[in-house]
Amino acid sequence: MALLEVRNLEVRFPLRGGELTALRDLSFSLNQGERLGIVGESGAGKSVAAFAILNLVSRPGYISAGSVLFEGRDLASLAPEQLRSIRGNRIAMIFQDPMMTLNPVLTIGTQMVECLQAHREISDKEAREIAVSKLRSVSIPAPAARMDQYPHELSGGMRQRVVIAIALLTEPSVIIADEPTTALDVTIQAEIMELLLELCENNNVALLLITHDLGVVSQVTQRTIVMYAGRIVEEGATRSIIDNPWHPYTHGLIDALPERTHRGQRLNQIPGMMPSLSAIPEGCAFHPRCEHMTELCQTQIPGYTLRDERRVACHWVEKQGESR
Amino acid sequence: MIAFLVRRIGQALVVMFIISLLSFSIQDNLGDPLRELVGQSVSEAERQKMRDSMGLNDPFITQYWRFLKKAVQGDLGNSYFFKRPALEVILEKLPATLELVIGATLIILILSVPIGVYCAINPRSWFTKVMMGISIVGISIPVFLTAIMLIYVFSIWLGWLPSFGRGETVTVAGWETGFLTTDGLLHLILPSIALSSIMLPLFIRLIRSEMMEVLEQDYIRFAWAKGLHRKRIWFIHALKNTLLPVITVGGVQIGTMIAYTILTETVFQWPGMGFLFLEAVNRVDTPLIIAYLIIVGLIFVITNTVVDLIYGLVNPTVKLARGHT
Ligand SMILES: Nc1ncnc2c1ncn2[C@@H]1O[C@H](COP(=O)(O)OP(=O)(O)O)[C@@H](O)[C@H]1O
Ligand SMILES: [Mg+2]
C-alpha cells in the first residue's frame, strides 16, 4: 500500500465567469521514501495540486471530486482538527518563495518552536533544542544565534534553509516541495536542491518535488509526472521518460533543455503557449501545439494508455501502440 | 533612538512655530477684542489708547516677535476674559478633554479589534454583513447628531445615563479626574460613545481590510501548512501583521479626535478645552485661542511620536527602538 495515494482529484475555482477547473482527474501514488517529480509549465496547476493534497486550496477554490489517502485516511474529507494534526506533522510543505514564507514579525525560533508544540506535548526548552539541531542539520552557521533573529535578517538562501529545517522538525514521512529553488539566486539553487535531496535520503522521507525544470527532476527523482493544463499527460520512471518520452509535450520539454541544445543554436522551445485553464481547447488540451495532431485530438479528450509501468494521455501514442 | 527623538523634537518645534504663526496671523480676522473687553461706554480715543498700550497697533512682525519671545518662556499671554495666563486656563481644562479622548479610544480599541478580526475571518457571516452596513452608516452620521440621539435615548427616554457635565471629580496630583468616581465614569459614557462614533466604524473597516489582506499572504498559508492551531494563526500570525499598519493610521486618527472634542464637549456641556475654545472664539479671547491651538498641536505631535515609537517596538524590521543598529 502506497504511503500517499491521490485518486481522481479535481479542484475548481468558482469565478465570476463560471467555474474554472484547475485540476482534473489527478491520480498518482507516492511510496515510503520515494522521490516523485511533477513537472509542467507555469500555470499547469502544479501548486494547486500541492495545496489540494494538504486540503489547503485557497479560497474560493475547493476540492470538487476525488480523494487523498494518507495512512488510510482521506485528507479531502477529514475533520479540521485531524487534518491539522497531519499538516506540518506527517506531511510538511516547502514553499516557492522563502522571502514570503516566513512571518516577518516573528523570530525564527518562535516559528520553529510553535510548529513542534502544535504537534507534540513538549517544553519550550526541548523544542528549542530540537529546532537548533535542525538548523544545524541544514548547515546554517551559528544556529543558536539564528533562533532570535527575524527573517529579514537572513538572506534568501538562508531563509529557504530555515523553511527546510521547519519541514524536518516533526520528522514527517512526506515533504511536498513546490519549486523550492525557483525564487533563489541561480548560484545557490543547486546547493539547496542537493541539501534537500540529501536530507530526504538520510531520513527516509518521501519527496514530492514540484518544478518546471525537467533537469532538476532528472537529478533528484525516481519517478516523474508531467502535467499540462491541469491534467497529468505522462507518468513513468524518470530515466525512461527522459530517455524515451512518449507524449509529444514531454518530447518538447526535453528538447527544450539547455543541454540538448547545440551551442549557438536557439533553444528548442515548443511553439505556442499553454492555454489558460479558463480557455482549455476541446479534445486534447495540447492539440494546437502538437505536430501529431489529428482530427480525433480536436474533439476527444485522450484517455490514459498504460504500458510498461508508464501511462500517457495521447491519441497518437495510443494508435502507435495498436499498430505495433 | 536618541537621533529619532531629537529629530522628532525638531519636527515638533517646526510644527509649533507654524501653528503659532498661523493662529497669530488670523487673530485680526476674529473680531475686535476691545469690544468684548470693555463696554460700549468707553470712548474711541480711550480705546485707541488701550490698543496702543496692549501693543495691538504695532506692526505684525513686532507683535509676533514679542509673542514668540514670551512664548518660549511658557508665557502665552493673559486671557482677556479670565484675566489670567491663557496657558493656565487651558491646562486646567486639559484633564477633562484628555479623559474624554481616552474614554473614546478605549471604546474604539476594545470594540474595533475583535469586530474587525471577526469580520475578516468570517467574511460571509450575517454579523459581518450587518457590521459592514452599520459602519458605512456610522461613518456618515455627524458626531453632533449621534450625540443628540444618544442623549435622547439614554438620558431623556430611558433615563439611564447623565448627559451633562463631568459629574463628580477628584483631584489627584493636580489632575482633576472623573475616572475614580462612579458618577464621573457614568458621565463619561455618552460623550465617549459620541466621540468614538466616527472613528469606531473607520477602525473596524481598517482592521478588517488589513487583516483580510494579511490572511492572503504566503506566510499565513505556510502557518496553516505547519498545522498550527487556527487561533494561533489568526491572533498571533495574522493579527500582529494587521496591527502594524493600523497603528500608524490609527494613531493619526486618534490625534484627529481632539478636533472632534469641540463638538462633543459642546453638546454634552463637557467642561474641557474644546468647550472653552468655542467660548474663547465667541469672546474673541485671542490669547486663549492661540494657547488652545498650540496645546492641540503639541498633543498631535506627541501622539504621532508615541505611535512611531510603538510601531518601532512592534515591527522588527524597523530598528529605531531596538537598540542594535
Ligand atoms: N486563487 C485562485 N483563484 C483563481 N484561480 C486560481 C487560483 N489559484 C490558481 N488558480 C488557477 O489555477 C491555475 C494553475 O495555477 P498554479 O497551480 O499556481 O500553476 P503552477 O503550475 O504554475 O503552480 C492558474 O493559472 C489559475 O487559473
Ligand atoms: Mg506554482
XYZ file of C-alpha atoms and ligand atoms in Angstrom:
677
model
C 0.000 0.000 0.000
C 1.339 3.373 -1.007
C 2.061 5.994 1.626
C 0.103 8.677 -0.171
C -2.493 7.898 -2.763
C -4.223 10.599 -4.745
C -7.323 9.430 -6.593
C -9.165 11.361 -9.312
C -8.601 14.640 -7.528
C -10.377 17.625 -9.019
C -10.148 21.266 -7.913
C -12.440 24.042 -9.033
C -12.480 27.789 -8.614
C -15.905 29.423 -8.806
C -15.181 32.668 -10.606
C -17.399 35.379 -11.928
C -17.495 33.965 -15.439
C -18.325 30.444 -14.247
C -16.356 27.658 -12.655
C -12.755 27.036 -13.598
C -11.421 23.520 -13.246
C -7.794 23.975 -12.250
C -7.079 20.316 -11.664
C -8.773 17.328 -13.302
C -8.536 13.665 -12.623
C -5.244 13.802 -10.753
C -4.225 10.303 -9.681
C -0.875 9.079 -8.507
C 0.720 7.371 -5.580
C 3.832 8.002 -3.556
C 5.652 5.267 -1.703
C 7.632 5.385 1.511
C 10.939 7.193 0.896
C 10.235 7.648 -2.797
C 11.012 10.828 -4.720
C 8.424 11.832 -7.268
C 8.634 14.849 -9.541
C 5.785 16.873 -11.006
C 6.825 18.969 -13.990
C 4.916 21.353 -16.158
C 4.918 24.913 -17.397
C 3.852 27.760 -15.179
C 0.075 27.693 -14.801
C -0.226 23.931 -15.323
C -1.830 23.553 -11.899
C 1.162 22.170 -10.019
C 0.778 24.413 -6.995
C -2.954 23.849 -6.914
C -2.222 20.116 -6.818
C 0.296 20.534 -3.989
C -2.105 22.543 -1.847
C -5.019 20.260 -2.678
C -3.104 17.321 -1.214
C -2.972 19.145 2.126
C -6.581 20.270 1.616
C -5.354 23.849 1.600
C -6.764 25.105 -1.692
C -7.053 28.877 -1.479
C -10.498 30.401 -1.397
C -12.740 30.392 -3.341
C -11.264 27.168 -4.718
C -12.400 23.777 -3.425
C -11.861 20.093 -3.961
C -14.793 19.088 -6.120
C -14.024 15.394 -6.502
C -11.567 12.683 -5.603
C -9.631 11.690 -2.520
C -6.190 11.956 -0.961
C -5.496 8.825 1.019
C -2.761 9.085 3.578
C -2.203 6.359 6.139
C -5.700 5.130 5.471
C -7.440 8.496 5.901
C -8.887 10.741 3.215
C -7.455 14.223 3.657
C -10.013 15.631 1.236
C -12.819 14.925 3.684
C -11.087 14.825 7.050
C -12.279 16.879 10.042
C -10.281 20.097 10.544
C -8.590 19.041 13.785
C -7.427 15.705 12.347
C -6.284 17.459 9.211
C -4.297 19.886 11.347
C -2.556 17.045 13.116
C -1.305 15.749 9.765
C -0.273 19.054 8.213
C 3.251 20.016 9.142
C 3.495 16.874 11.200
C 3.213 13.872 8.863
C 3.218 15.854 5.613
C 5.318 19.014 5.507
C 5.498 21.581 2.755
C 8.178 23.854 1.388
C 7.010 26.917 -0.490
C 8.424 28.602 -3.532
C 9.471 31.991 -2.238
C 11.362 31.958 1.070
C 11.117 35.747 1.221
C 7.354 35.420 1.682
C 7.077 32.130 3.552
C 8.292 33.178 6.975
C 6.284 35.555 9.111
C 8.145 38.882 9.161
C 7.217 39.797 12.739
C 8.098 36.524 14.480
C 11.567 35.234 15.221
C 12.910 32.119 13.532
C 12.864 30.424 16.936
C 9.210 31.237 17.550
C 8.238 29.928 14.129
C 10.054 26.664 14.775
C 9.037 26.082 18.374
C 5.347 26.710 17.636
C 5.403 24.061 14.929
C 6.770 21.439 17.292
C 4.379 22.445 20.032
C 1.418 22.266 17.673
C 2.041 18.552 17.321
C 3.730 17.396 20.482
C 3.492 17.927 24.208
C 6.913 19.428 24.607
C 8.544 22.137 26.726
C 9.935 25.347 25.260
C 13.424 24.253 26.150
C 13.168 20.861 24.475
C 11.544 22.403 21.425
C 14.329 24.943 21.118
C 16.937 22.223 21.339
C 15.323 20.267 18.531
C 14.964 23.441 16.478
C 18.633 24.321 16.880
C 19.684 20.821 15.900
C 17.521 21.008 12.773
C 19.012 24.380 11.877
C 22.407 22.777 12.250
C 21.380 19.873 10.026
C 20.568 22.294 7.178
C 24.065 23.805 7.574
C 23.035 27.170 8.925
C 26.024 28.786 10.617
C 25.597 29.761 14.297
C 22.207 28.040 14.577
C 21.553 29.023 18.187
C 22.002 32.709 17.375
C 19.575 32.443 14.441
C 16.774 31.463 16.770
C 16.384 35.029 17.987
C 16.701 36.627 14.565
C 13.894 37.786 12.345
C 13.529 36.545 8.765
C 14.582 39.871 7.267
C 17.990 39.474 8.866
C 18.665 36.386 6.705
C 19.408 36.019 3.004
C 17.009 34.216 0.665
C 19.113 31.069 0.654
C 19.343 31.038 4.438
C 15.614 31.533 4.738
C 14.933 28.574 2.484
C 17.237 26.511 4.686
C 15.163 27.628 7.668
C 11.982 26.583 5.847
C 13.537 23.185 5.110
C 14.520 22.894 8.759
C 10.925 23.673 9.765
C 9.685 20.992 7.362
C 12.005 18.477 9.000
C 11.156 19.428 12.603
C 8.485 16.827 13.185
C 10.185 14.133 11.122
C 7.397 13.895 8.551
C 7.066 10.986 6.182
C 6.271 13.203 3.190
C 7.660 16.572 2.117
C 5.953 18.474 -0.667
C 8.379 20.980 -2.157
C 6.751 23.468 -4.525
C 9.520 24.895 -6.705
C 11.828 25.193 -3.684
C 14.673 26.811 -5.608
C 12.895 28.837 -8.283
C 12.937 32.095 -6.335
C 16.562 31.720 -5.281
C 19.708 33.093 -6.811
C 20.945 30.686 -9.547
C 24.277 30.288 -7.787
C 22.693 28.623 -4.743
C 19.865 26.712 -6.425
C 21.913 23.543 -6.880
C 23.213 23.772 -3.327
C 19.709 23.931 -1.808
C 18.459 21.152 -4.084
C 21.327 18.899 -3.054
C 20.666 19.638 0.606
C 17.008 18.718 0.211
C 17.866 15.529 -1.639
C 20.421 14.511 0.947
C 18.080 15.165 3.885
C 15.258 13.192 2.291
C 17.575 10.275 1.582
C 19.091 10.228 5.055
C 15.773 10.486 6.859
C 13.848 8.217 4.503
C 11.366 10.981 3.713
C 9.220 10.717 0.606
C 9.575 13.814 -1.557
C 7.018 15.263 -3.920
C 9.122 17.702 -5.912
C 7.262 20.226 -7.990
C 9.217 22.116 -10.598
C 9.083 23.471 -14.113
C 12.631 22.233 -14.666
C 12.969 18.724 -16.113
C 16.709 18.969 -15.489
C 16.185 19.157 -11.735
C 13.655 16.344 -11.823
C 16.078 14.092 -13.648
C 18.729 14.617 -11.000
C 16.543 14.173 -7.944
C 13.542 11.975 -8.578
C 12.897 8.341 -9.336
C 9.510 8.845 -10.908
C 8.080 11.758 -12.893
C 4.656 13.134 -13.628
C 4.227 15.594 -16.479
C 1.303 17.989 -16.154
C -0.311 20.059 -18.846
C -3.278 22.408 -18.399
C -4.385 20.908 -15.096
C -4.011 17.272 -16.077
C -1.383 14.544 -15.987
C -0.276 13.797 -19.552
C 2.513 11.356 -18.796
C 3.859 9.382 -15.868
C 6.692 6.907 -15.514
C 10.178 6.222 -14.222
C 12.240 9.397 -14.568
C 15.004 7.692 -16.525
C 12.732 6.143 -19.084
C 10.752 9.368 -19.540
C 13.907 11.397 -20.133
C 15.446 8.785 -22.422
C 12.292 7.959 -24.283
C 9.438 10.444 -23.879
C 6.101 9.307 -25.283
C 3.913 12.328 -25.082
C 4.697 14.987 -27.698
C 4.624 17.597 -24.925
C 7.213 15.731 -22.847
C 9.231 15.404 -26.019
C 9.089 19.142 -26.460
C 10.123 19.782 -22.846
C 13.155 17.536 -23.191
C 14.177 19.064 -26.491
C 13.997 22.459 -24.824
C 16.503 21.501 -22.121
C 19.600 23.693 -22.444
C 21.956 20.698 -22.523
C 20.069 19.256 -25.524
C 20.617 22.418 -27.477
C 23.776 22.682 -29.517
C 25.988 25.639 -28.940
C 24.998 28.764 -30.803
C 21.620 27.283 -31.605
C 18.430 28.812 -30.186
C 16.613 26.876 -27.504
C 14.143 24.410 -28.995
C 11.062 25.899 -27.412
C 7.738 24.230 -28.053
C 5.854 26.572 -30.387
C 2.812 28.327 -28.944
C 1.742 28.724 -25.341
C -0.061 26.623 -22.788
C -3.708 27.689 -22.748
C -5.129 29.404 -19.708
C -7.173 26.986 -17.614
C -10.243 29.084 -18.274
C -9.912 28.517 -22.024
C -8.772 24.940 -22.478
C -9.266 23.796 -26.078
C -11.681 20.990 -26.790
C -10.290 17.489 -27.108
C -6.642 17.129 -26.120
C -5.553 20.381 -24.457
C -2.202 20.141 -26.213
C -3.515 19.678 -29.752
C -2.970 23.270 -31.016
C 0.770 22.924 -30.347
C 1.148 19.302 -31.369
C 2.864 18.132 -34.571
C 0.987 14.812 -34.495
C -2.419 16.362 -34.133
C -5.290 14.615 -35.894
C -8.999 15.265 -36.124
C -9.603 12.974 -33.169
C -7.328 15.122 -30.993
C -9.541 18.147 -31.621
C -12.702 16.520 -30.398
C -11.961 13.800 -27.901
C -10.021 14.041 -24.633
C -7.484 11.193 -24.722
C -7.719 8.559 -22.015
C -4.664 7.014 -20.400
C -2.681 4.379 -22.286
C -0.936 2.068 -19.820
C 2.185 0.227 -20.928
C 5.474 -0.877 -19.300
C 4.591 0.776 -15.958
C 4.027 4.033 -17.743
C 0.938 5.926 -18.658
C 0.329 8.602 -21.183
C -2.691 10.550 -22.372
C -2.253 10.842 -26.127
C -4.245 9.580 -29.118
C -1.123 9.424 -31.247
C 0.756 7.220 -28.756
C -2.292 5.006 -28.343
C -2.552 4.436 -32.096
C 1.138 3.645 -32.395
C 0.754 1.057 -29.682
C -2.085 -0.605 -31.589
C -0.222 -0.717 -34.860
C 2.852 -2.168 -33.262
C 16.781 56.109 19.357
C 18.237 59.418 20.567
C 18.627 60.596 16.987
C 14.976 59.718 16.473
C 13.861 61.736 19.486
C 15.997 64.728 18.525
C 14.543 64.615 15.019
C 11.053 64.390 16.460
C 11.558 67.290 18.837
C 12.909 69.310 15.917
C 9.799 68.459 13.914
C 7.624 69.371 16.873
C 9.273 72.784 17.136
C 8.689 73.457 13.443
C 5.045 72.406 13.772
C 4.599 74.585 16.849
C 6.200 77.515 15.070
C 3.898 77.185 12.089
C 0.820 76.803 14.282
C 1.739 79.860 16.316
C 2.386 81.878 13.174
C -0.895 80.801 11.596
C -3.024 81.328 14.648
C -1.302 84.587 15.370
C -1.937 85.880 11.890
C -5.639 85.031 11.862
C -6.332 86.937 15.039
C -7.101 90.166 13.170
C -9.912 88.387 11.374
C -11.534 87.110 14.532
C -13.015 90.430 15.567
C -12.099 93.254 17.879
C -11.034 92.048 21.316
C -11.670 95.545 22.703
C -15.356 95.275 22.028
C -15.543 92.272 24.319
C -13.030 93.590 26.804
C -14.673 96.928 27.538
C -18.264 98.007 27.343
C -19.975 100.466 24.967
C -19.331 103.352 27.358
C -15.650 103.676 26.590
C -14.811 106.373 24.024
C -12.946 105.698 20.789
C -9.935 107.761 21.981
C -9.637 105.694 25.094
C -9.948 102.513 23.042
C -7.061 103.638 20.849
C -5.005 104.291 23.939
C -5.758 100.828 25.252
C -4.860 99.304 21.874
C -1.551 101.167 21.978
C -0.758 100.005 25.468
C -1.666 96.405 24.594
C 0.545 96.658 21.519
C -2.338 95.878 19.176
C -1.370 98.745 16.874
C 2.219 97.620 16.389
C 3.256 96.069 13.075
C 2.559 92.353 12.781
C 6.231 91.349 12.941
C 6.783 93.323 16.131
C 3.718 91.805 17.751
C 4.682 88.308 16.676
C 8.265 88.679 17.846
C 7.072 89.918 21.220
C 4.720 86.956 21.401
C 7.424 84.426 20.450
C 9.891 85.758 22.999
C 7.356 85.269 25.740
C 6.013 82.026 24.334
C 9.342 80.219 24.543
C 9.293 81.034 28.250
C 5.880 79.427 28.534
C 4.003 82.717 28.608
C 1.241 82.763 26.000
C -0.244 85.985 27.320
C -3.218 86.620 29.569
C -6.711 85.603 28.652
C -8.721 88.784 28.053
C -11.764 87.234 29.643
C -10.321 85.328 32.600
C -7.580 87.911 33.225
C -5.216 85.019 33.939
C -2.406 83.368 31.940
C -4.030 81.695 28.939
C -1.888 78.602 29.260
C -3.014 78.119 32.852
C -6.664 78.434 31.881
C -6.257 75.908 29.070
C -4.284 73.416 31.118
C -6.978 73.393 33.799
C -9.336 72.024 31.151
C -6.842 69.574 29.692
C -7.730 66.638 32.022
C -11.396 66.783 31.057
C -10.621 66.663 27.348
C -7.918 64.023 27.623
C -10.162 61.778 29.697
C -12.852 62.109 27.064
C -10.371 61.155 24.346
C -9.066 58.250 26.436
C -12.624 57.054 27.017
C -13.363 57.149 23.301
C -10.034 55.484 22.461
C -10.747 52.644 24.872
C -14.145 52.090 23.313
C -12.554 52.073 19.871
C -9.783 49.650 20.822
C -11.977 47.263 22.795
C -14.592 47.016 20.055
C -12.753 47.507 16.779
C -10.122 44.792 17.152
C -12.443 41.868 17.904
C -15.114 43.036 15.466
C -12.621 43.798 12.708
C -10.903 40.452 13.165
C -14.178 38.556 13.269
C -15.371 40.237 10.081
C -12.096 39.392 8.336
C -12.191 35.750 9.378
C -15.868 35.285 8.573
C -16.430 37.492 5.543
C -19.678 35.782 4.635
C -21.418 35.642 8.002
C -24.533 37.703 8.591
C -22.859 39.509 11.501
C -20.146 40.735 9.141
C -22.680 41.946 6.631
C -24.627 43.789 9.323
C -21.431 45.315 10.727
C -20.228 46.473 7.343
C -23.604 48.076 6.709
C -23.734 49.776 10.110
C -20.168 51.017 9.797
C -20.885 52.749 6.494
C -23.866 54.477 8.079
C -21.864 55.238 11.224
C -19.111 56.998 9.324
C -21.575 59.257 7.581
C -23.608 60.383 10.608
C -22.201 63.637 12.046
C -20.962 63.494 15.628
C -23.429 66.049 16.940
C -26.346 64.065 15.544
C -25.098 60.886 17.196
C -24.658 62.843 20.408
C -28.186 64.208 20.326
C -29.640 60.786 19.568
C -27.676 59.262 22.439
C -28.916 61.923 24.824
C -32.458 61.462 23.633
C -32.435 57.677 24.058
C -30.284 57.125 27.119
C -30.893 60.281 29.132
C -34.305 61.550 28.261
C -36.170 58.429 27.191
C -34.586 55.663 29.289
C -33.101 57.955 31.916
C -30.118 55.661 32.415
C -27.200 57.972 31.871
C -26.376 61.597 32.595
C -25.834 63.819 29.590
C -24.495 66.966 31.134
C -21.044 67.836 32.501
C -18.402 65.643 34.114
C -20.211 64.773 37.308
C -18.228 64.196 40.451
C -14.470 64.504 40.104
C -11.498 64.145 42.432
C -8.125 65.805 42.141
C -5.104 63.524 42.198
C -1.661 65.127 41.948
C -3.103 68.262 40.377
C -5.090 66.264 37.837
C -8.845 66.584 38.083
C -10.133 63.148 37.193
C -13.553 61.622 36.689
C -12.125 58.128 36.311
C -12.126 57.469 40.047
C -15.761 58.106 40.878
C -18.768 56.124 39.708
C -20.563 59.352 38.929
C -17.600 60.578 36.868
C -17.471 57.329 34.908
C -21.217 57.398 34.262
C -20.925 60.926 32.934
C -18.107 59.817 30.641
C -20.082 57.099 28.868
C -22.301 59.045 26.480
C -19.719 61.664 25.443
C -17.129 58.925 24.836
C -19.517 56.927 22.687
C -20.426 60.037 20.723
C -16.783 60.931 20.200
C -15.890 57.410 19.105
C -18.815 57.146 16.717
C -16.887 58.320 13.660
C -13.597 56.566 14.368
C -15.017 53.233 15.518
C -16.524 52.237 12.165
C -13.413 53.558 10.456
C -11.231 51.351 12.634
C -13.426 48.292 12.172
C -13.197 48.652 8.411
C -9.490 49.370 8.514
C -8.700 46.346 10.682
C -10.928 44.112 8.610
C -9.408 45.082 5.293
C -5.840 44.910 6.582
C -6.495 41.530 8.157
C -8.096 40.151 5.003
C -5.059 41.200 3.051
C -2.732 39.588 5.582
C -4.742 36.355 5.538
C -3.922 36.034 1.829
C -0.187 36.167 2.428
C 2.125 33.216 1.876
C 3.299 33.193 5.468
C -0.270 32.624 6.662
C -0.684 29.759 4.219
C 2.601 28.377 5.470
C 1.314 28.639 9.030
C -1.689 26.510 8.002
C 0.645 24.071 6.263
C 2.615 23.808 9.506
C -0.531 22.546 11.195
C -0.783 25.344 13.718
C -3.988 25.852 15.660
C -6.199 28.336 13.881
C -6.350 30.605 16.928
C -2.591 30.927 16.808
C -2.695 31.674 13.088
C -5.362 34.339 13.474
C -4.336 36.002 16.678
C -0.554 35.733 16.523
C 0.488 35.353 12.907
C -2.187 37.457 11.235
C -3.155 39.965 13.916
C 0.371 41.126 14.595
C 0.891 41.914 10.940
C -2.543 43.501 10.717
C -1.955 45.869 13.608
C 1.279 47.275 12.201
C -0.343 49.477 9.548
C -3.329 50.023 11.822
C -1.079 51.544 14.489
C 0.238 54.145 12.067
C -3.061 55.097 10.503
C -4.953 54.712 13.755
C -2.546 56.809 15.778
C -3.052 59.764 13.497
C -6.820 59.289 13.660
C -6.800 59.331 17.443
C -4.912 62.609 17.293
C -7.607 63.903 14.974
C -10.213 63.043 17.575
C -9.046 66.044 19.585
C -10.653 68.167 16.894
C -13.967 66.363 17.304
C -13.968 67.047 21.036
C -15.044 70.625 20.312
C -18.396 69.354 19.022
C -18.825 66.636 21.587
C -17.942 68.850 24.521
C -20.357 71.491 23.339
C -23.285 69.105 23.022
C -22.616 67.479 26.401
C -21.550 70.716 28.122
C -18.325 68.899 28.912
C -16.016 71.357 30.684
C -12.953 70.660 28.559
C -10.633 72.539 26.262
C -12.907 72.280 23.230
C -15.829 73.817 25.090
C -13.528 76.542 26.382
C -12.165 77.131 22.891
C -15.595 77.725 21.443
C -16.328 80.232 24.204
C -12.982 81.908 23.563
C -13.828 82.255 19.885
C -17.153 83.889 20.775
C -15.408 86.293 23.120
C -12.530 86.965 20.693
C -10.216 85.940 23.517
C -7.191 85.761 21.207
C -4.518 84.607 23.694
C -6.770 81.750 24.774
C -7.454 80.758 21.158
C -3.757 80.730 20.357
C -2.948 78.808 23.524
C -5.567 76.205 22.617
C -4.237 75.737 19.108
C -0.696 75.375 20.374
C -1.647 72.811 23.020
C -3.651 70.808 20.489
C -0.722 70.952 18.060
C 1.527 69.699 20.801
C -0.800 66.809 21.634
C -0.835 65.914 17.955
C 2.935 65.825 17.740
C 3.228 63.809 20.942
C 0.646 61.264 19.771
C 2.468 60.796 16.498
C 5.782 60.347 18.257
C 4.353 57.765 20.622
C 2.752 55.969 17.692
C 6.060 55.858 15.848
C 7.775 54.517 18.946
C 5.193 51.779 19.392
C 5.424 50.925 15.696
C 9.179 50.605 16.023
C 8.787 48.345 19.043
C 6.295 46.048 17.369
C 7.847 45.912 13.921
C 11.156 44.061 13.933
C 12.108 45.412 10.512
C 12.163 48.945 11.943
C 15.253 49.347 14.032
C 14.759 52.669 15.782
C 13.811 51.329 19.155
C 15.557 48.005 19.201
C 18.947 49.169 20.363
C 21.263 47.411 17.949
C 21.561 49.327 14.723
N -6.764 31.578 -6.025
C -7.073 31.280 -7.290
N -8.160 31.820 -7.864
C -8.482 31.531 -9.145
N -7.782 30.714 -9.942
C -6.678 30.148 -9.434
C -6.261 30.387 -8.094
N -5.125 29.695 -7.874
C -4.855 29.035 -9.030
N -5.784 29.302 -9.962
C -5.848 28.748 -11.324
O -5.049 27.603 -11.379
C -4.084 27.742 -12.400
C -2.813 26.989 -12.042
O -2.155 27.661 -11.016
P -0.892 27.044 -10.312
O -1.223 25.736 -9.717
O -0.367 28.091 -9.404
O 0.128 26.820 -11.512
P 1.633 26.335 -11.412
O 1.675 25.074 -12.201
O 2.439 27.400 -12.069
O 1.971 26.151 -9.984
C -3.894 29.237 -12.555
O -3.466 29.573 -13.835
C -5.292 29.740 -12.302
O -6.053 29.674 -13.472
Mg 3.346 27.232 -8.782
